[in-house]
Structures are given as structure tokens and as C-alpha cells.
C-alpha positions as a printed NumPy array, in Angstrom:
array([[-28.5  , -15.557,   5.561],
       [-32.201, -15.66 ,   6.481],
       [-34.596, -16.134,   3.604],
       [-38.22 , -15.059,   3.644],
       [-40.994, -14.919,   1.12 ],
       [-42.816, -11.739,   0.218],
       [-45.573, -12.127,  -2.331],
       [-47.837,  -9.38 ,  -3.636],
       [-49.81 , -10.569,  -6.691],
       [-50.288,  -8.104,  -9.514],
       [-53.85 ,  -6.843,  -9.936],
       [-54.322,  -8.686, -13.206],
       [-53.255, -12.045, -11.783],
       [-56.029, -14.413, -10.838],
       [-55.309, -16.001,  -7.427],
       [-54.985, -19.76 ,  -7.395],
       [-58.228, -21.281,  -6.106],
       [-58.58 , -23.362,  -2.968],
       [-59.402, -26.434,  -5.075],
       [-56.201, -26.011,  -7.107],
       [-54.068, -25.704,  -3.984],
       [-55.598, -28.25 ,  -1.614],
       [-55.587, -31.402,  -3.73 ],
       [-57.623, -34.498,  -2.961],
       [-61.069, -36.076,  -3.097],
       [-60.914, -37.637,   0.355],
       [-63.592, -36.547,   2.869],
       [-60.952, -35.158,   5.225],
       [-59.605, -32.841,   2.521],
       [-63.142, -31.757,   1.629],
       [-63.648, -30.761,   5.261],
       [-60.35 , -28.849,   5.282],
       [-61.252, -26.921,   2.107],
       [-64.601, -25.998,   3.627],
       [-62.919, -24.684,   6.79 ],
       [-60.451, -22.648,   4.709],
       [-63.341, -21.   ,   2.854],
       [-65.04 , -20.159,   6.149],
       [-62.013, -18.534,   7.786],
       [-60.681, -16.776,   4.682],
       [-63.224, -13.945,   4.734],
       [-62.35 , -12.879,   8.262],
       [-59.207, -11.343,   9.71 ],
       [-59.068, -13.779,  12.62 ],
       [-55.724, -15.323,  13.494],
       [-55.372, -18.932,  12.36 ],
       [-53.049, -21.605,  13.711],
       [-52.361, -24.526,  11.375],
       [-51.23 , -27.764,  13.006],
       [-49.95 , -30.948,  11.426],
       [-46.818, -33.054,  10.908],
       [-43.858, -31.849,   8.858],
       [-44.365, -32.029,   5.109],
       [-48.162, -32.216,   5.181],
       [-48.669, -28.837,   3.449],
       [-49.271, -26.3  ,   6.222],
       [-47.833, -23.393,   4.218],
       [-50.002, -24.358,   1.238],
       [-53.035, -24.041,   3.525],
       [-51.812, -20.628,   4.698],
       [-51.433, -19.416,   1.104],
       [-54.872, -20.763,   0.254],
       [-56.379, -18.738,   3.114],
       [-54.591, -15.6  ,   1.932],
       [-55.584, -16.127,  -1.719],
       [-59.242, -16.559,  -0.808],
       [-59.293, -13.569,   1.555],
       [-60.02 ,  -9.866,   0.887],
       [-56.263,  -9.323,   1.435],
       [-55.296, -11.352,  -1.636],
       [-53.97 ,  -8.3  ,  -3.543],
       [-51.82 ,  -7.283,  -0.552],
       [-48.466,  -8.763,   0.523],
       [-48.089, -12.316,   1.72 ],
       [-44.952, -12.653,   3.864],
       [-43.707, -16.025,   5.126],
       [-41.133, -16.39 ,   7.883],
       [-39.766, -19.626,   9.367],
       [-39.252, -18.899,  13.036],
       [-37.253, -22.063,  13.588],
       [-34.693, -21.159,  10.91 ],
       [-33.753, -17.753,  12.335],
       [-31.002, -17.368,  14.97 ],
       [-32.439, -16.28 ,  18.318],
       [-30.527, -12.98 ,  18.295],
       [-32.003, -11.982,  14.902],
       [-35.668, -12.873,  15.32 ],
       [-36.667,  -9.491,  16.788],
       [-34.996,  -7.568,  13.968],
       [-36.602,  -9.867,  11.369],
       [-40.067,  -9.259,  12.778],
       [-39.931,  -5.589,  13.795],
       [-36.949,  -4.126,  11.922],
       [-34.21 ,  -1.871,  13.291],
       [-32.856,   1.644,  12.998],
       [-29.388,   2.473,  11.769],
       [-26.805,   2.015,  14.516],
       [-29.196,   0.068,  16.746],
       [-26.558,  -2.637,  17.199],
       [-23.216,  -3.684,  15.757],
       [-23.598,  -4.25 ,  12.038],
       [-26.815,  -2.227,  11.705],
       [-25.468,   0.101,   9.023],
       [-28.866,   1.107,   7.661],
       [-32.498,   1.179,   8.654],
       [-34.306,  -2.09 ,   7.971],
       [-38.045,  -2.63 ,   7.914],
       [-39.286,  -5.805,   9.546],
       [-41.781,  -8.343,   8.278],
       [-44.701,  -6.81 ,  10.15 ],
       [-44.223,  -3.615,   8.134],
       [-43.645,  -5.574,   4.934],
       [-46.917,  -7.43 ,   5.457],
       [-48.992,  -4.334,   6.312],
       [-52.588,  -4.712,   5.037],
       [-51.711,  -8.292,   4.071],
       [-50.846, -11.621,   5.717],
       [-47.857, -12.647,   7.816],
       [-47.273, -16.398,   7.975],
       [-45.154, -17.483,  10.954],
       [-44.052, -21.034,  10.302],
       [-42.82 , -23.237,  13.17 ],
       [-44.137, -20.76 ,  15.732],
       [-43.578, -23.391,  18.424],
       [-39.818, -22.858,  18.053],
       [-39.972, -19.134,  18.906],
       [-38.007, -18.28 ,  22.028],
       [-40.054, -17.433,  25.11 ],
       [-39.109, -13.74 ,  25.504],
       [-40.06 , -13.09 ,  21.859],
       [-43.439, -14.654,  22.499],
       [-44.11 , -11.869,  25.006],
       [-43.24 ,  -9.158,  22.455],
       [-45.334, -10.831,  19.757],
       [-48.301, -10.995,  22.119],
       [-48.014,  -7.255,  22.793],
       [-48.059,  -6.474,  19.069],
       [-51.117,  -8.65 ,  18.541],
       [-52.931,  -6.871,  21.353],
       [-51.968,  -3.288,  20.44 ],
       [-51.422,  -3.424,  16.668],
       [-48.229,  -1.384,  17.163],
       [-44.584,  -2.236,  16.559],
       [-41.357,  -0.466,  17.38 ],
       [-38.131,  -0.961,  15.47 ],
       [-35.061,  -1.893,  17.493],
       [-33.337,   1.36 ,  18.42 ],
       [-36.433,   3.399,  17.505],
       [-38.552,   5.641,  19.718],
       [-41.848,   5.672,  17.837],
       [-44.677,   3.176,  17.593],
       [-45.758,   2.154,  14.1  ],
       [-49.326,   0.955,  13.528],
       [-49.66 ,  -2.213,  11.437],
       [-52.685,  -4.017,  10.05 ],
       [-51.568,  -7.608,   9.596],
       [-53.402, -10.887,   9.626],
       [-51.362, -13.558,  11.414],
       [-51.389, -17.154,  10.259],
       [-49.078, -19.441,  12.21 ],
       [-48.133, -23.083,  11.895],
       [-46.403, -25.727,  13.951],
       [-45.702, -29.449,  13.859],
       [-45.4  , -29.524,  17.65 ],
       [-48.084, -30.535,  20.132],
       [-48.913, -27.055,  21.402],
       [-50.894, -28.312,  24.386],
       [-47.826, -30.228,  25.571],
       [-45.569, -27.228,  24.9  ],
       [-47.868, -25.114,  27.081],
       [-47.795, -27.681,  29.898],
       [-43.993, -27.853,  29.624],
       [-43.741, -24.058,  29.897],
       [-42.25 , -23.665,  26.402],
       [-45.2  , -21.793,  24.882],
       [-47.386, -19.102,  26.392],
       [-51.012, -20.074,  26.785],
       [-52.208, -16.472,  26.299],
       [-50.282, -16.269,  23.009],
       [-51.887, -19.498,  21.868],
       [-55.34 , -18.018,  22.487],
       [-54.347, -14.994,  20.382],
       [-52.847, -16.993,  17.529],
       [-55.34 , -19.843,  17.592],
       [-58.674, -18.061,  17.286],
       [-59.227, -20.745,  14.648],
       [-57.139, -23.935,  14.717],
       [-56.926, -26.029,  11.55 ],
       [-55.543, -29.564,  11.558],
       [-53.895, -30.677,   8.313],
       [-54.017, -34.482,   7.888],
       [-50.96 , -36.587,   7.213],
       [-50.736, -38.336,   3.849],
       [-51.088, -41.82 ,   5.366],
       [-54.643, -40.941,   6.444],
       [-55.697, -39.923,   2.916],
       [-53.88 , -42.29 ,   0.569],
       [-56.856, -42.231,  -1.807],
       [-55.617, -38.767,  -2.817],
       [-52.271, -40.081,  -4.119],
       [-53.347, -40.385,  -7.811],
       [-54.56 , -36.762,  -7.814],
       [-51.396, -35.576,  -6.096],
       [-49.259, -37.4  ,  -8.668],
       [-51.176, -35.71 , -11.491],
       [-50.7  , -32.356,  -9.738],
       [-46.93 , -32.84 ,  -9.381],
       [-46.656, -33.985, -13.012],
       [-48.602, -30.979, -14.278],
       [-46.557, -28.487, -16.257],
       [-43.473, -30.69 , -16.549],
       [-41.797, -30.969, -19.928],
       [-40.43 , -34.076, -21.576],
       [-41.456, -37.666, -21.049],
       [-42.988, -38.415, -17.669],
       [-42.94 , -41.549, -15.58 ],
       [-46.289, -43.331, -15.342],
       [-47.593, -45.6  , -12.577],
       [-49.68 , -48.71 , -13.153],
       [-52.353, -49.988, -10.744],
       [-49.917, -52.136,  -8.791],
       [-47.619, -49.131,  -8.349],
       [-50.461, -46.98 ,  -7.017],
       [-51.42 , -49.777,  -4.632],
       [-47.85 , -50.028,  -3.376],
       [-47.655, -46.249,  -2.9  ],
       [-50.868, -46.464,  -0.874],
       [-49.272, -49.063,   1.402],
       [-46.31 , -46.807,   2.278],
       [-46.47 , -45.078,   5.676],
       [-45.198, -41.711,   4.273],
       [-43.239, -40.317,   7.229],
       [-42.379, -37.28 ,   5.096],
       [-45.997, -36.812,   3.986],
       [-46.812, -34.866,   0.801],
       [-43.291, -33.463,   0.609],
       [-41.926, -37.017,   0.478],
       [-44.402, -37.977,  -2.262],
       [-43.37 , -34.949,  -4.321],
       [-39.715, -35.996,  -4.021],
       [-40.58 , -39.573,  -5.025],
       [-42.392, -38.351,  -8.148],
       [-39.461, -36.085,  -9.004],
       [-37.08 , -39.019,  -8.585],
       [-39.308, -41.223, -10.744],
       [-39.307, -38.686, -13.582],
       [-35.516, -38.521, -13.471],
       [-34.761, -42.237, -13.219],
       [-37.67 , -43.71 , -15.202],
       [-38.55 , -41.022, -17.741],
       [-41.075, -42.329, -20.247],
       [-41.471, -45.67 , -18.465],
       [-44.435, -47.181, -16.624],
       [-43.565, -48.332, -13.122],
       [-45.043, -51.337, -11.343],
       [-44.946, -52.235,  -7.654],
       [-41.342, -53.417,  -7.867],
       [-40.286, -50.103,  -9.406],
       [-41.995, -48.229,  -6.584],
       [-40.052, -50.293,  -4.054],
       [-36.871, -49.197,  -5.788],
       [-37.944, -45.547,  -5.569],
       [-38.808, -45.848,  -1.893],
       [-35.557, -47.65 ,  -1.128],
       [-37.323, -50.509,   0.567],
       [-35.288, -53.485,   1.696],
       [-36.389, -56.6  ,  -0.129],
       [-37.065, -59.872,   1.665],
       [-34.429, -62.558,   1.265],
       [-35.398, -65.721,  -0.545],
       [-33.552, -67.731,   2.1  ],
       [-36.556, -67.155,   4.338],
       [-38.827, -68.923,   1.836],
       [-39.151, -72.655,   2.643],
       [-37.664, -74.782,  -0.106],
       [-40.116, -77.023,  -1.935],
       [-39.231, -79.926,  -4.216],
       [-39.952, -79.438,  -7.872],
       [-42.466, -82.295,  -7.829],
       [-44.666, -80.395,  -5.331],
       [-45.691, -77.693,  -7.815],
       [-49.493, -77.402,  -7.794],
       [-49.76 , -77.242, -11.603],
       [-48.302, -79.219, -14.439],
       [-45.151, -77.65 , -15.836],
       [-43.817, -78.341, -19.294],
       [-40.046, -78.283, -18.831],
       [-37.046, -80.524, -19.335],
       [-35.952, -82.993, -16.704],
       [-33.885, -81.354, -14.021],
       [-31.808, -82.555, -11.133],
       [-33.674, -82.165,  -7.802],
       [-32.51 , -79.264,  -5.586],
       [-30.794, -81.608,  -3.158],
       [-28.573, -82.943,  -5.931],
       [-27.685, -79.41 ,  -6.998],
       [-26.655, -78.475,  -3.484],
       [-24.316, -81.455,  -3.164],
       [-20.696, -80.438,  -3.916],
       [-18.859, -82.486,  -6.511],
       [-15.147, -83.273,  -6.412],
       [-12.924, -81.838,  -9.111],
       [-11.686, -85.27 , -10.208],
       [-13.514, -84.76 , -13.505],
       [-14.732, -81.704, -15.441],
       [-18.111, -80.258, -14.325],
       [-20.767, -78.452, -16.308],
       [-20.764, -75.182, -14.346],
       [-23.254, -73.483, -16.661],
       [-25.777, -76.305, -16.215],
       [-25.447, -76.198, -12.433],
       [-25.96 , -72.421, -12.355],
       [-29.048, -72.764, -14.548],
       [-30.448, -75.444, -12.226],
       [-29.943, -73.146,  -9.23 ],
       [-31.545, -70.24 , -11.091],
       [-34.522, -72.404, -12.061],
       [-34.976, -73.536,  -8.469],
       [-35.021, -69.971,  -7.122],
       [-37.462, -68.807,  -9.786],
       [-39.785, -71.697,  -8.954],
       [-39.604, -70.895,  -5.248],
       [-40.329, -67.205,  -5.878],
       [-43.317, -68.013,  -8.107],
       [-44.73 , -70.403,  -5.515],
       [-44.223, -67.843,  -2.741],
       [-45.859, -65.122,  -4.881],
       [-48.734, -67.476,  -5.81 ],
       [-47.892, -67.073,  -9.472],
       [-47.923, -63.256,  -9.51 ],
       [-45.005, -62.354, -11.777],
       [-44.481, -58.792, -10.495],
       [-44.301, -60.03 ,  -6.898],
       [-41.923, -62.866,  -7.833],
       [-39.743, -60.362,  -9.694],
       [-39.634, -58.189,  -6.573],
       [-38.505, -61.153,  -4.466],
       [-35.766, -61.932,  -6.981],
       [-34.786, -58.239,  -7.387],
       [-35.344, -58.565, -11.135],
       [-37.243, -56.457, -13.583],
       [-40.571, -57.986, -14.502],
       [-39.54 , -58.268, -18.171],
       [-36.302, -60.01 , -17.197],
       [-38.19 , -62.586, -15.146],
       [-40.61 , -63.225, -18.021],
       [-37.686, -63.924, -20.364],
       [-36.163, -66.35 , -17.89 ],
       [-39.534, -68.087, -17.451],
       [-39.734, -68.522, -21.208],
       [-36.218, -69.912, -21.207],
       [-37.175, -72.568, -18.652],
       [-40.724, -72.973, -20.046],
       [-42.383, -71.905, -16.768],
       [-45.162, -69.778, -18.256],
       [-47.872, -72.098, -16.962],
       [-46.936, -71.376, -13.354],
       [-47.883, -67.688, -13.626],
       [-51.356, -66.638, -12.598]])
């Protein structure tokens, strides 16, 4: 079953503003908002380019909301999600009996979007013969239902989007150059999230807005760690991460280690950290005498009872010391290396009287 979106706001509804839809204080987002305002007042076709998950449909809706067509239908259709044999019927409709299974007349999305906006997502995936028919409609402003004999005039603004490199698709013969010129009277490039990480705090606040119950919060180290992520899934991935955080850590405040858990990052192994003797610690440590690491590592014969608990504690102390040295005394980083919660590490440091090591 093919799903589409048809939206016709009621007259009393106030359209969502560009600022409320295109979130971010970064210069690149300011430029994008300015371009959306400029193109919204015209009926020119707009092609929106950018990687998957960056918010291309949000930009399309923002253009429609800010345009004189805002009170008319907004219809969204994903061209890549429709089987090739159904795309023509989806766009132009069909008459009863036009083909097997056509038991009633069906209006297509061009008719549904009359006087409004038709958003064609993933236009780069449209099959080549349909590109020819779409070009003819754009040139003539007329459609014909499958199995019909009459031409139907339509007044539709086309906004299209693609994550593909259209110039390469044209060179490869997969996309018509003349159709690109029709669809891309104005071309807007939506940035990926990795190029505007300064917008992450605002995006988090936007995704948290309107939610009920206790929300997950993010401290400064968590925001910094989110900013270091490469975000292959862009804004869509960030939205999913925030949703996951609210489910798993409701009412808690996450640090950098918690963010790593959310992102599913693999943690470095402590075996890669060079072992240092306890006596090489750069600061004085108030703690009981312990057996040096080399003595701990030496196996003991079972000729006499051994204090297993004491040996385990010595090993635990050694690893905590190594992690703190490697993290330069930063507790949250040491906790990440040890795959412990920060509070758990603090308790263990108190147990072994290692507080003075922390920065």
C-alpha cells in the first residue's frame, strides 16, 4: 500500500513559521531560511538537494507554509517508494476499467494538489519514461488520467527533492537534463548535521518540546560528545537518539559516557593503555600499601589458601589507576574507559582513597 500526505490547513490555523521549522543559529541555516523566504512568494519550481535525513521535506513544507498557497493542499509523494507500474496512476489518476483492478475512478496527486503544492520526494529514483510524462505536464499544465480521453488543467507548484548527485545522474543517462531545468528553477542545498553541530542544543530543545513526563537532560560534556559524532543519519538520527534517551534515561542527566551508550560506540580496551607502576603516579596518593602489579599478575600455587577477594581488589585498583592516568584525572573519561557509570567510579575511588588523583 502506497502512503501519501495530503495537507490542507483550516483557515483559522496559523501556519508554522519558517523559524519554527528550520531550527538552528548557525550561519548556514540562516542563509537557508533567507532563501526559503525569497522563493516562497513565487510559483517557481524548487529542487531541494541534500543527504538523507537532513530535513528536505521540512524545507518543502516551510516553502509551502510561507507561500500564497498555504491555505491550499500540500501533497507529498515519495517517488522511490512507489512500484514502477503504479507511479503513473499515483500522479495522474485513472478511469474505471483502465487496467486490471481499476474498479473505480481515482484522482491522482496532481489533481489532489490543484492550486496548492506537490512535493515529489526522491525524484532521482523516478523511472526514465515517467520523467518524459512529468516534463510534458510541467510544460503544458495538463494531465490525462490513465484510460481517459480528456485533458485536465492543473495549477500545481512542484517542489522536488533528492539525495542523489543530479549532475552525475544526468551524465549517467539516468535523469533527463531538460526535466532538471524545469524542476530546478531554484536549487536549495540543505546542509548535513555534521556541518552545523552548533545547532544541536536548539534541535534537542525542539525535539523535547511538547513531550510529557520526565525528560532526559544533557550536560556540557554530553553536548560536546554529540558535537563530535559524524551523524551519518543527520537530523533524523539525532531525533532518534533523543527519543531513545527519553526512554532509557527519563529524568536523568547524561554525560559524555551516557551519550556513547546511546550512540552505541565501541569503547577502547584498557589493554591498549601502557601499564604504569603505582609508584609513577604524578601526585601523592593517600592509600594503603598494595602489592605491585607484577606481583598481582604472578600466579600462586594452590598449596595454601589464597585471599581471592584481596587479589581481585588489587587488580581493580590497578585498572582504575591506569584509567585515571590515561584520562589525565578526568573522572567521566576514566569511567568511559572502564565502562562504568561515573557515580560507580567515584564510589570505588572513595573505597581505595584515590580522590586526590582526580582533576
